[in-house]
XYZ file of N, CA and C in Angstrom:
678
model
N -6.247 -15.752 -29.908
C -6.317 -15.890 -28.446
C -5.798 -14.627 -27.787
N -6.431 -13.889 -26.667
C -5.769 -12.796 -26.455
C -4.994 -13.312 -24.965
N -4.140 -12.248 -24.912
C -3.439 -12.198 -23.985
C -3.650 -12.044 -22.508
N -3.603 -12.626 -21.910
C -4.117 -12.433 -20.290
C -3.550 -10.855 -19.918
N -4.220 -10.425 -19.146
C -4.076 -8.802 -18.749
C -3.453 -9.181 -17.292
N -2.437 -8.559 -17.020
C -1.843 -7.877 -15.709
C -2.956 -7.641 -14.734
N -2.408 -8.169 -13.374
C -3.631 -8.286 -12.241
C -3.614 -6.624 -11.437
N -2.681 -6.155 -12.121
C -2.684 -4.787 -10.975
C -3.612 -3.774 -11.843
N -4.123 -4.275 -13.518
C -5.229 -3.521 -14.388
C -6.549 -4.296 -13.667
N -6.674 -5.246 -13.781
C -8.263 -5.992 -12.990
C -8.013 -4.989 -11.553
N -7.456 -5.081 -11.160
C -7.633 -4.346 -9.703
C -8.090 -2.973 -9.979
N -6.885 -2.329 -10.562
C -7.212 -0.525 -10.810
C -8.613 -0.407 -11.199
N -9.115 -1.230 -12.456
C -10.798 -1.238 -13.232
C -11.679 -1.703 -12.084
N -11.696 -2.519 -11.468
C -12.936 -2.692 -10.566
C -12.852 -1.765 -9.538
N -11.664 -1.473 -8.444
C -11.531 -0.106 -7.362
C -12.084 0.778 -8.123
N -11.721 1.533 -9.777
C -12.189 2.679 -10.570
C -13.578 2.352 -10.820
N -13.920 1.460 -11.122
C -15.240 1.395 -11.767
C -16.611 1.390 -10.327
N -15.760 0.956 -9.235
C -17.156 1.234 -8.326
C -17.155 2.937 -7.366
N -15.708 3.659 -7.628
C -15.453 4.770 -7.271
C -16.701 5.398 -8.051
N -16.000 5.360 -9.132
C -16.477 5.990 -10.610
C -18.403 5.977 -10.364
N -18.900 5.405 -10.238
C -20.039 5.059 -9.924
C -20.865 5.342 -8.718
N -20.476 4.994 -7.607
C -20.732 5.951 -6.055
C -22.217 6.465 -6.276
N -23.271 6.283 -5.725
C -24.409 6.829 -5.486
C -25.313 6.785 -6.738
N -25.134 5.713 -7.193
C -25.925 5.801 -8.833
C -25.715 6.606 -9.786
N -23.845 6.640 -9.408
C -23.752 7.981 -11.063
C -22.927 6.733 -11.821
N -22.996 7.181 -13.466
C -22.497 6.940 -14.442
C -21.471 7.065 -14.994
N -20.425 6.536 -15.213
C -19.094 6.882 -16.145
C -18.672 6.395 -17.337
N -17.976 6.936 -17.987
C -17.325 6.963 -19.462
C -16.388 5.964 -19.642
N -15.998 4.849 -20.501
C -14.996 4.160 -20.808
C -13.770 5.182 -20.629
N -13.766 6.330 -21.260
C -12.575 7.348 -21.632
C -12.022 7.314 -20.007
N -13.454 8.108 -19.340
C -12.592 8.812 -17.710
C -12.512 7.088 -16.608
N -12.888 6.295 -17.001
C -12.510 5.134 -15.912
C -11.317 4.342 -17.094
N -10.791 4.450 -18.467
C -9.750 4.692 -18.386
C -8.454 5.222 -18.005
N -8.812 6.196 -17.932
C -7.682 7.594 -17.469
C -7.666 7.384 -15.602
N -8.587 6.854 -15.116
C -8.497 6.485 -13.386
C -7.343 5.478 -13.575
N -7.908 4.369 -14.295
C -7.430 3.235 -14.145
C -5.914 3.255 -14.280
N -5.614 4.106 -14.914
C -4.277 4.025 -16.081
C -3.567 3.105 -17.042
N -4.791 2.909 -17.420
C -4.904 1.687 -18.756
C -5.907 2.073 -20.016
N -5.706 1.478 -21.193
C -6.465 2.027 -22.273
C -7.645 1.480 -22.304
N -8.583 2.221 -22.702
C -10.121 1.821 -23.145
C -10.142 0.714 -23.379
N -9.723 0.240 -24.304
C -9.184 -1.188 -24.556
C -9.232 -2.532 -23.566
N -8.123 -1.727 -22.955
C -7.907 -3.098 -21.636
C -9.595 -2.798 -20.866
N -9.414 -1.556 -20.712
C -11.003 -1.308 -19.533
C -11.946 -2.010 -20.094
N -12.418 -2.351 -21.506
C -13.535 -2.935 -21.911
C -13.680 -4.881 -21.627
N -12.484 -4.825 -21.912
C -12.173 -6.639 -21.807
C -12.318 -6.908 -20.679
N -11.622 -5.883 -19.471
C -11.812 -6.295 -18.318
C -13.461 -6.110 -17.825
N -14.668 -5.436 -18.197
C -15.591 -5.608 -17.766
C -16.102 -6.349 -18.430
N -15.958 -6.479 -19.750
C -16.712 -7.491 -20.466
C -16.494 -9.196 -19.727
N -14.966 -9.178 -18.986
C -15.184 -10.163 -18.517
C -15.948 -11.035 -17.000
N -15.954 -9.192 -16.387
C -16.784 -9.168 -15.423
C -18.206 -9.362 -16.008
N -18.224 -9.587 -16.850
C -20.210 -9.422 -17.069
C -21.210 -7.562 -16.703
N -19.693 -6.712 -16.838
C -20.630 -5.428 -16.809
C -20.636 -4.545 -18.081
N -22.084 -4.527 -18.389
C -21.843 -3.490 -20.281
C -21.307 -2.512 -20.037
N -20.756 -1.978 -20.988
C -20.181 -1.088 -21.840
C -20.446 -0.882 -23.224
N -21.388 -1.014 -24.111
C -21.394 -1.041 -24.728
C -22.075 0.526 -25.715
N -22.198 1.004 -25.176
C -22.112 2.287 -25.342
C -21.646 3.659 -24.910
N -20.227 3.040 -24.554
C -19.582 3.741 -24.058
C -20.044 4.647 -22.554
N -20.853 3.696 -21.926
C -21.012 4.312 -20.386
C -21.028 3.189 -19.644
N -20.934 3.192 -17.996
C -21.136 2.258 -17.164
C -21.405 2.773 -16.146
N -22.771 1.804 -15.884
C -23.453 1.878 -14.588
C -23.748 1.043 -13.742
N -23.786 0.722 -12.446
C -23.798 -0.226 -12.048
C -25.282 -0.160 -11.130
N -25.830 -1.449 -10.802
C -26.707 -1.528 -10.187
C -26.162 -2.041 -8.517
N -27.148 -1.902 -7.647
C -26.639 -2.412 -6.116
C -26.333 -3.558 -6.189
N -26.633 -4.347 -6.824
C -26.294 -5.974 -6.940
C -24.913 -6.226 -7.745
N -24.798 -5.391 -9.165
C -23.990 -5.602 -9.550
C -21.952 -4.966 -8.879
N -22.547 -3.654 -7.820
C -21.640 -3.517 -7.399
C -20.982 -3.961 -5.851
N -22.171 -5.061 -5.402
C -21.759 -5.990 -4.640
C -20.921 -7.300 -4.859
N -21.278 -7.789 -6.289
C -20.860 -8.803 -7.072
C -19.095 -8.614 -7.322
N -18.761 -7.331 -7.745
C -17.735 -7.132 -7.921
C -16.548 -6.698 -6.839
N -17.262 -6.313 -5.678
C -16.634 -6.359 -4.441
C -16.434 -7.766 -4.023
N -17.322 -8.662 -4.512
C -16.950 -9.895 -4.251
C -16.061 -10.591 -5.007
N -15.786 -9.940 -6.630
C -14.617 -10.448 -7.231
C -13.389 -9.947 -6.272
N -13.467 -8.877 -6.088
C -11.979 -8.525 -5.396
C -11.747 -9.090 -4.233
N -12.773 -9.215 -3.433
C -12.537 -10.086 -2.326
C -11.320 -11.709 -2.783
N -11.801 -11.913 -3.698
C -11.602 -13.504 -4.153
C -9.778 -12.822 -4.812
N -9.760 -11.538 -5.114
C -8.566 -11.271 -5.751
C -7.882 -11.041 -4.570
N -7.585 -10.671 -3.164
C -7.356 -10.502 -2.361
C -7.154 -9.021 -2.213
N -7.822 -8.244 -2.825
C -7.837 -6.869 -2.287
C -8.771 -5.668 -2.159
N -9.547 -6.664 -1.027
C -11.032 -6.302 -1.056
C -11.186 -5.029 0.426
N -10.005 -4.849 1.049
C -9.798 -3.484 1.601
C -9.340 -2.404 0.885
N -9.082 -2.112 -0.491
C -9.215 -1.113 -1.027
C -10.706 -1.023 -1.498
N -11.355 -1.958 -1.984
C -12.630 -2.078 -2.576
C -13.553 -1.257 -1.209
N -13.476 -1.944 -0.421
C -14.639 -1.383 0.610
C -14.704 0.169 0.338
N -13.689 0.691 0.684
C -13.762 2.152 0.611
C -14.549 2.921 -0.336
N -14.781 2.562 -1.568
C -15.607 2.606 -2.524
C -16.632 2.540 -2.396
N -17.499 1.504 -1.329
C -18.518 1.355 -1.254
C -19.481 2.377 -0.123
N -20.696 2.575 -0.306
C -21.386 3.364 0.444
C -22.023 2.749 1.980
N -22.277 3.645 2.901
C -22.692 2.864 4.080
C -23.530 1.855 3.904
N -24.161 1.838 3.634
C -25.350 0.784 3.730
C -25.055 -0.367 2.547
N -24.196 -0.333 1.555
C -23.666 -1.267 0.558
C -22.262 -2.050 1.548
N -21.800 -1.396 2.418
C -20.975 -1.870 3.565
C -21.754 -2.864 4.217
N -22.919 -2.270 4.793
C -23.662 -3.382 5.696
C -24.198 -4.981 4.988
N -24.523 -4.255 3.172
C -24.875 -5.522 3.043
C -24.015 -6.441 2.074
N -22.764 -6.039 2.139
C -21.714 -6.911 1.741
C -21.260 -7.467 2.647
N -21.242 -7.385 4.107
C -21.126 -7.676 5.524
C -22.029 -9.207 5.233
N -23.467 -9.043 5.177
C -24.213 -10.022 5.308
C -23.884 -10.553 3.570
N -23.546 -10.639 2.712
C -23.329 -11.135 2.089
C -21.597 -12.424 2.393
N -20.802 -11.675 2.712
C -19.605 -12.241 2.986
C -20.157 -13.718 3.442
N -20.746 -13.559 4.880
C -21.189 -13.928 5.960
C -22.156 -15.548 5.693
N -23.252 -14.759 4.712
C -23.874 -15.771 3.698
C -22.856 -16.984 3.011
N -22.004 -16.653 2.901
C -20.916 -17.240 2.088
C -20.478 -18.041 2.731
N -20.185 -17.594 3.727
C -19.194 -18.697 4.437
C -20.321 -19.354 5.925
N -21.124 -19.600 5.377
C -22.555 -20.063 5.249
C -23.510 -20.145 6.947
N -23.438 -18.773 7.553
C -24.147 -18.593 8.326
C -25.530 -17.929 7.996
N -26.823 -18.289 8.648
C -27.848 -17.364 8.372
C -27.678 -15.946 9.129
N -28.399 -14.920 7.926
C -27.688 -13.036 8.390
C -29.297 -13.144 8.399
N -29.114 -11.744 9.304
C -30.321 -10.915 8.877
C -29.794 -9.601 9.530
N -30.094 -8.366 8.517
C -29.684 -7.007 8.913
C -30.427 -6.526 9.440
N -30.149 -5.267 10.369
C -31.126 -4.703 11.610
C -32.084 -5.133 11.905
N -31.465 -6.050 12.620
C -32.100 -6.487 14.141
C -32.771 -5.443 15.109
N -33.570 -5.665 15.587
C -33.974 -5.098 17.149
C -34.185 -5.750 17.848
N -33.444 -5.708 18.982
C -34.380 -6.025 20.245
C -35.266 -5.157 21.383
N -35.918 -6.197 22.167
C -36.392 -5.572 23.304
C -36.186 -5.854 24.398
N -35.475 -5.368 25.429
C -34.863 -5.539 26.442
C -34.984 -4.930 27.723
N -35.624 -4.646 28.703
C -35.236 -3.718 30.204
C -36.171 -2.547 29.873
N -36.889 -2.610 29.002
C -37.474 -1.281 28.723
C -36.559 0.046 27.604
N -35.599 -1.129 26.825
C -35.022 -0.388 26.019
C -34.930 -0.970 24.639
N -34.838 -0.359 23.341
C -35.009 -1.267 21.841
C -33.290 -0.412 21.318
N -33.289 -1.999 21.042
C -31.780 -1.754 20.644
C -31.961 -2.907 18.649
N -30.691 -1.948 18.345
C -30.832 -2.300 17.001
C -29.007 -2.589 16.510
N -29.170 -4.281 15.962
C -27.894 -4.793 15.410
C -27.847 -4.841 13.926
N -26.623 -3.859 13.455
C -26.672 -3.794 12.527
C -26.799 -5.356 11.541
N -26.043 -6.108 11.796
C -25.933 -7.593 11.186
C -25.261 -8.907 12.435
N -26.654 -9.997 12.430
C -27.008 -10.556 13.075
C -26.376 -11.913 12.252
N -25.185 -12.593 12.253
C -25.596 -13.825 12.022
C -25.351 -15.348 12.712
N -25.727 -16.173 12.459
C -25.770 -17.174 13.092
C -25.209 -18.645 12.634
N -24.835 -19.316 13.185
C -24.183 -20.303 12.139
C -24.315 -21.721 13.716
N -25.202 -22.737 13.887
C -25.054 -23.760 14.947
C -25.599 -22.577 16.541
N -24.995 -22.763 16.953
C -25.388 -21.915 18.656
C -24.792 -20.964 19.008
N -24.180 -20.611 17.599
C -23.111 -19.613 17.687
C -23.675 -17.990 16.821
N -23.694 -17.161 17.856
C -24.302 -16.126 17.075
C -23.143 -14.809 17.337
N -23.334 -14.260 16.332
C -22.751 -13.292 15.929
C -23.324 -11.984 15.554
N -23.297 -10.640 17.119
C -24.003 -9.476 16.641
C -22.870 -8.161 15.847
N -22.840 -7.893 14.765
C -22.130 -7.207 14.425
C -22.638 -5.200 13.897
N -21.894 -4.482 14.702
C -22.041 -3.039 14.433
C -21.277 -2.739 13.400
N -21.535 -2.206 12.089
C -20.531 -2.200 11.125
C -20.795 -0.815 11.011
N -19.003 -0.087 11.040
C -18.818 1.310 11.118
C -17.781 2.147 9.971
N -18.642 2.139 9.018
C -17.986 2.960 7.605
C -17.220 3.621 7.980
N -16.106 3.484 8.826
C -15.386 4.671 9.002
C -14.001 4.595 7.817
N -13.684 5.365 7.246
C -12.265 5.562 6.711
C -11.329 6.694 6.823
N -11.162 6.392 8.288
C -9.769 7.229 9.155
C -9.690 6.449 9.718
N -8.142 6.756 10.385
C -7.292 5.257 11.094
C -8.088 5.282 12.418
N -7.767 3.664 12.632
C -8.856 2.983 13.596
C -7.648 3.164 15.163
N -7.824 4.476 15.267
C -7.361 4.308 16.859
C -8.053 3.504 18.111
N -7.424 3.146 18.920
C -8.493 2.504 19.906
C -9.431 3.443 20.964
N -8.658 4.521 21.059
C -9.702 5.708 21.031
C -11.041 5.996 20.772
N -10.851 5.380 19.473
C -12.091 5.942 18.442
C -13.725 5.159 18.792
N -12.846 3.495 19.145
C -13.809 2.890 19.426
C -14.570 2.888 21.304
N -14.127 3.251 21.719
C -14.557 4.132 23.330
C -16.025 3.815 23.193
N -16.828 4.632 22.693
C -17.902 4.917 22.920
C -18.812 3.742 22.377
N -18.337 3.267 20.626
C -18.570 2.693 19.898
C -19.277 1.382 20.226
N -17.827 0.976 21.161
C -17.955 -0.650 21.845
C -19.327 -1.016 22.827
N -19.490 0.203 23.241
C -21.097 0.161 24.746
C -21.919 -0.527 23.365
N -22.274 -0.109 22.447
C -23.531 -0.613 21.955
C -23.398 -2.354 21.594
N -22.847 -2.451 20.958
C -22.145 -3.911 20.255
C -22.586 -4.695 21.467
N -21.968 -4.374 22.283
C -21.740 -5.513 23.688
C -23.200 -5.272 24.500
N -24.088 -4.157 24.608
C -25.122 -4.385 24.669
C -26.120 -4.794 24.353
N -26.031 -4.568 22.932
C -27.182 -5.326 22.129
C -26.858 -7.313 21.958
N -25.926 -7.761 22.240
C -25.210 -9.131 21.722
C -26.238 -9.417 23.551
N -25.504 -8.963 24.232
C -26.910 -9.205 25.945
C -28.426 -9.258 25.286
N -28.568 -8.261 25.084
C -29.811 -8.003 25.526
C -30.621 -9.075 23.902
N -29.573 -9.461 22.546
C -29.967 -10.452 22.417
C -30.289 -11.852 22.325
N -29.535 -12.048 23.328
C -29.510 -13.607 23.729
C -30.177 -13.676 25.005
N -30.685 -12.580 25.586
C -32.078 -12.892 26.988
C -33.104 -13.030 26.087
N -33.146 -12.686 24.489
C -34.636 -12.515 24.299
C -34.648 -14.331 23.423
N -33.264 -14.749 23.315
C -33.244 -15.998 22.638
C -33.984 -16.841 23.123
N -33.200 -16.580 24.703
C -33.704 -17.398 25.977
C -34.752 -17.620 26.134
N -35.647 -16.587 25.696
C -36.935 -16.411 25.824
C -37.833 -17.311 25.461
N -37.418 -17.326 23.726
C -38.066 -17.659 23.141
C -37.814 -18.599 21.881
N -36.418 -19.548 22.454
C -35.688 -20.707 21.802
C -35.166 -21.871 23.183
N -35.321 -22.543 22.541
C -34.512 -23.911 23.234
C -33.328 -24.017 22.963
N -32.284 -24.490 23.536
C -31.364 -24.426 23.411
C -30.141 -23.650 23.900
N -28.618 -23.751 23.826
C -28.064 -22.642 24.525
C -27.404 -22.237 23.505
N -27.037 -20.995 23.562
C -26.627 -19.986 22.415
C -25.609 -19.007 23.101
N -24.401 -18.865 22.281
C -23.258 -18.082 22.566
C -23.031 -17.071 21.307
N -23.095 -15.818 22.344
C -22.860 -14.407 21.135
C -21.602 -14.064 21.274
N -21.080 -13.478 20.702
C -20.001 -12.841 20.382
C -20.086 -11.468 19.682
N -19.749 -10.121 20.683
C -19.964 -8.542 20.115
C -18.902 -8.613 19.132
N -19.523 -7.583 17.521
C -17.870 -7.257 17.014
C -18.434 -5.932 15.974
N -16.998 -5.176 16.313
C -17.144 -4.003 15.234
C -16.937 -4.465 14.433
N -17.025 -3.991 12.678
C -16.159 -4.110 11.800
C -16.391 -2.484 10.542
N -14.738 -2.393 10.760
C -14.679 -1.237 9.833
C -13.999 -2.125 8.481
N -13.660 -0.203 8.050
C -12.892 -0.550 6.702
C -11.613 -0.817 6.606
N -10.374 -0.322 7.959
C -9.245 -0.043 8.310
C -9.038 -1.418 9.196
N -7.700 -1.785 9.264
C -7.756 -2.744 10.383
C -7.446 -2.139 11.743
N -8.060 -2.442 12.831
C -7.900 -1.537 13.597
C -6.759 -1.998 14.536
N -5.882 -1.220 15.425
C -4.872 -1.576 15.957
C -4.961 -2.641 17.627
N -6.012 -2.938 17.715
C -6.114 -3.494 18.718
C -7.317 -5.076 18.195
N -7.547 -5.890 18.652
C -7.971 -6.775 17.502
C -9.447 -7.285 18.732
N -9.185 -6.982 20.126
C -9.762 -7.014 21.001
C -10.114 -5.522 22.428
N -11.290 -5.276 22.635
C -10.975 -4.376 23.357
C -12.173 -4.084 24.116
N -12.324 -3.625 25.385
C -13.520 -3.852 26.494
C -14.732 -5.082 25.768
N -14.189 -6.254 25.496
C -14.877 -7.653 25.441
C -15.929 -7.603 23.856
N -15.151 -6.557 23.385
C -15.738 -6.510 21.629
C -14.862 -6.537 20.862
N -14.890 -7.582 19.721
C -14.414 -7.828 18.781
C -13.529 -7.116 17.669
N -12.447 -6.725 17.418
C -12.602 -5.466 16.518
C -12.176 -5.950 15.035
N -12.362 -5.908 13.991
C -12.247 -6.381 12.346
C -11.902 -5.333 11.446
N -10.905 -5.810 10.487
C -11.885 -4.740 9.487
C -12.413 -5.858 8.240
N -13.011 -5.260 7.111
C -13.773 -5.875 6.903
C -12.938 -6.819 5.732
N -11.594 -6.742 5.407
C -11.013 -7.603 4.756
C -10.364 -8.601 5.550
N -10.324 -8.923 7.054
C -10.516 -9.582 8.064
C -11.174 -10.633 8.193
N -12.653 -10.021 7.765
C -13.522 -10.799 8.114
C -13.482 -12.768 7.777
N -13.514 -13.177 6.493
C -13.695 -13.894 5.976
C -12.581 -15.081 6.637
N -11.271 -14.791 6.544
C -10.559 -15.406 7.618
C -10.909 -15.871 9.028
N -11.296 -15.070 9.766
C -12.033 -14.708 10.886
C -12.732 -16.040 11.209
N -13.761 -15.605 10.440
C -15.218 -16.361 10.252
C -14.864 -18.112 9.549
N -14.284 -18.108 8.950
C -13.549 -19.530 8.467
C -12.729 -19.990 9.981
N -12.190 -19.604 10.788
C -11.476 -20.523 11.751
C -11.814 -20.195 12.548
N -13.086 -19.669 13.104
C -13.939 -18.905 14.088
C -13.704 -20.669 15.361
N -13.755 -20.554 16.111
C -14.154 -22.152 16.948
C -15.048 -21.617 18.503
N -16.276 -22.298 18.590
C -16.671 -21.750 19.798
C -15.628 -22.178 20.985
N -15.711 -21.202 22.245
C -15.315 -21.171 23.447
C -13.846 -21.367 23.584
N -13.864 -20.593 22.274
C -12.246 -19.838 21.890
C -11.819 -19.502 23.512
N -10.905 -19.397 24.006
C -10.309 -18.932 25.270
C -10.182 -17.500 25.060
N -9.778 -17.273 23.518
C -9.105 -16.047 23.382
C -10.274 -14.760 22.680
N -11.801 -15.306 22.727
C -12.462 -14.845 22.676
C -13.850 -14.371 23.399
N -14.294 -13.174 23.802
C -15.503 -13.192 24.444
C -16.262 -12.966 24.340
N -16.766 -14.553 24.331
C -18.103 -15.282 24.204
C -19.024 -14.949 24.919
N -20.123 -14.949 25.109
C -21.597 -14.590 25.979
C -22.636 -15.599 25.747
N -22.535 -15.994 26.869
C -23.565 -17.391 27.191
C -25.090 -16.766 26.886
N -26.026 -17.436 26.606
C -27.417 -17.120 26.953
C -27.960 -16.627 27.734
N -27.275 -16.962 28.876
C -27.751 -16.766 30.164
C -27.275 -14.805 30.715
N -26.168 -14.622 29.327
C -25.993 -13.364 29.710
C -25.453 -13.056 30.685
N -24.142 -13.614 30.555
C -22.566 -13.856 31.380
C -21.784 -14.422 30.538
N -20.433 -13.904 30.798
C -19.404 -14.430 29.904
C -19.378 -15.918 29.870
N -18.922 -16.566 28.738
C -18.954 -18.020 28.391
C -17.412 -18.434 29.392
């Protein structure tokens, strides 16, 4: 029977192993040992128990498989070092994956059409009458509130301009809610009526989410605050 491995080696091997990897490159048992600071040894058991080969002494990961394992760490609770690892667009769709999970329907870039203008949400999801437009911003430098200034105009425009087109063309009434989400937590958690996250946030978030939160702003259909 072997011995259960130390949780701060599962951590170091999966953060190393999706570093290590970054843009469809390949690494060595030896050098995602030597990241990790654990022996070949431990590194093999620990992917073998992830379900990723090694068996010839290389590892590669596919887009699926290095979403999968952002989702182990998520479940390990240290899925804000993990993000960082990941590439923009593997950001966006671990976003709609999370999201999936905690069982709203996603769909990534959105457009709308609005006033004579096409606007585009990075991840759209929805869960009852409750919709959720989210701008997700790979950033990894600290999240001043500064930073988000400019950021926030889009979020809060596009979450308008998509619930006039709901209106349009659904029954029913529907409440959006704008939100950034980075990689950092950002220091303000609310700010000009957009949401701010980071993305190890999220899942919490989204689990005790309640419509017509007081302490949140909501956007009616009608395209006025709830």
């Amino acid at each position: 029977m072997q011995q259960a491995l130390p949780e701060q080696f599962w951590k170091s091997v999966i953060i190393q192993t999706l570093n290590l990897t970054r843009s469809g490159r390949s690494t060595s048992i030896g050098m995602l040992a030597s990241h990790a600071r654990c022996t070949s040894d431990v590194a093999k058991r620990i992917l073998s128990s992830l379900k990723v080969d090694s068996d010839n002494g290389q590892v590669s990961l596919s887009t699926e498989d290095r979403l999968r394992l952002a989702r182990e760490a998520s479940r390990g609770g240290f899925l804000g070092d993990v993000a960082r690892t990941l590439e923009w667009q593997e950001f966006e769709s671990f976003t709609e994956a999370c999201l999936d999970e905690a069982g709203y329907k996603v769909q990534k870039n959105v457009r709308t059409r609005d006033e004579g203008r096409v606007r585009e949400v990075d991840v759209v999801a929805a869960r009852g009458n409750l919709v959720l437009c989210i701008d997700c911003k790979h950033w990894n430098t600290p999240s001043y509130p500064s930073k988000f200034t400019r950021a926030l105009e889009h979020p809060l425009e596009a979450t308008y301009s998509l619930l006039r087109e709901l209106r349009r063309k659904e029954t029913g009434s529907f409440l959006g809610l704008p939100m950034v989400l980075t990689l950092l937590a950002p220091r303000e958690k609310l700010r000009n009526g957009v949401v701010l996250l980071s993305i190890d946030q999220l899942s919490d978030f989204t689990e005790n989410l309640e419509p017509f939160s007081e302490s949140l702003p909501f956007i009616s259909a009608g395209g006025v605050p709830a």
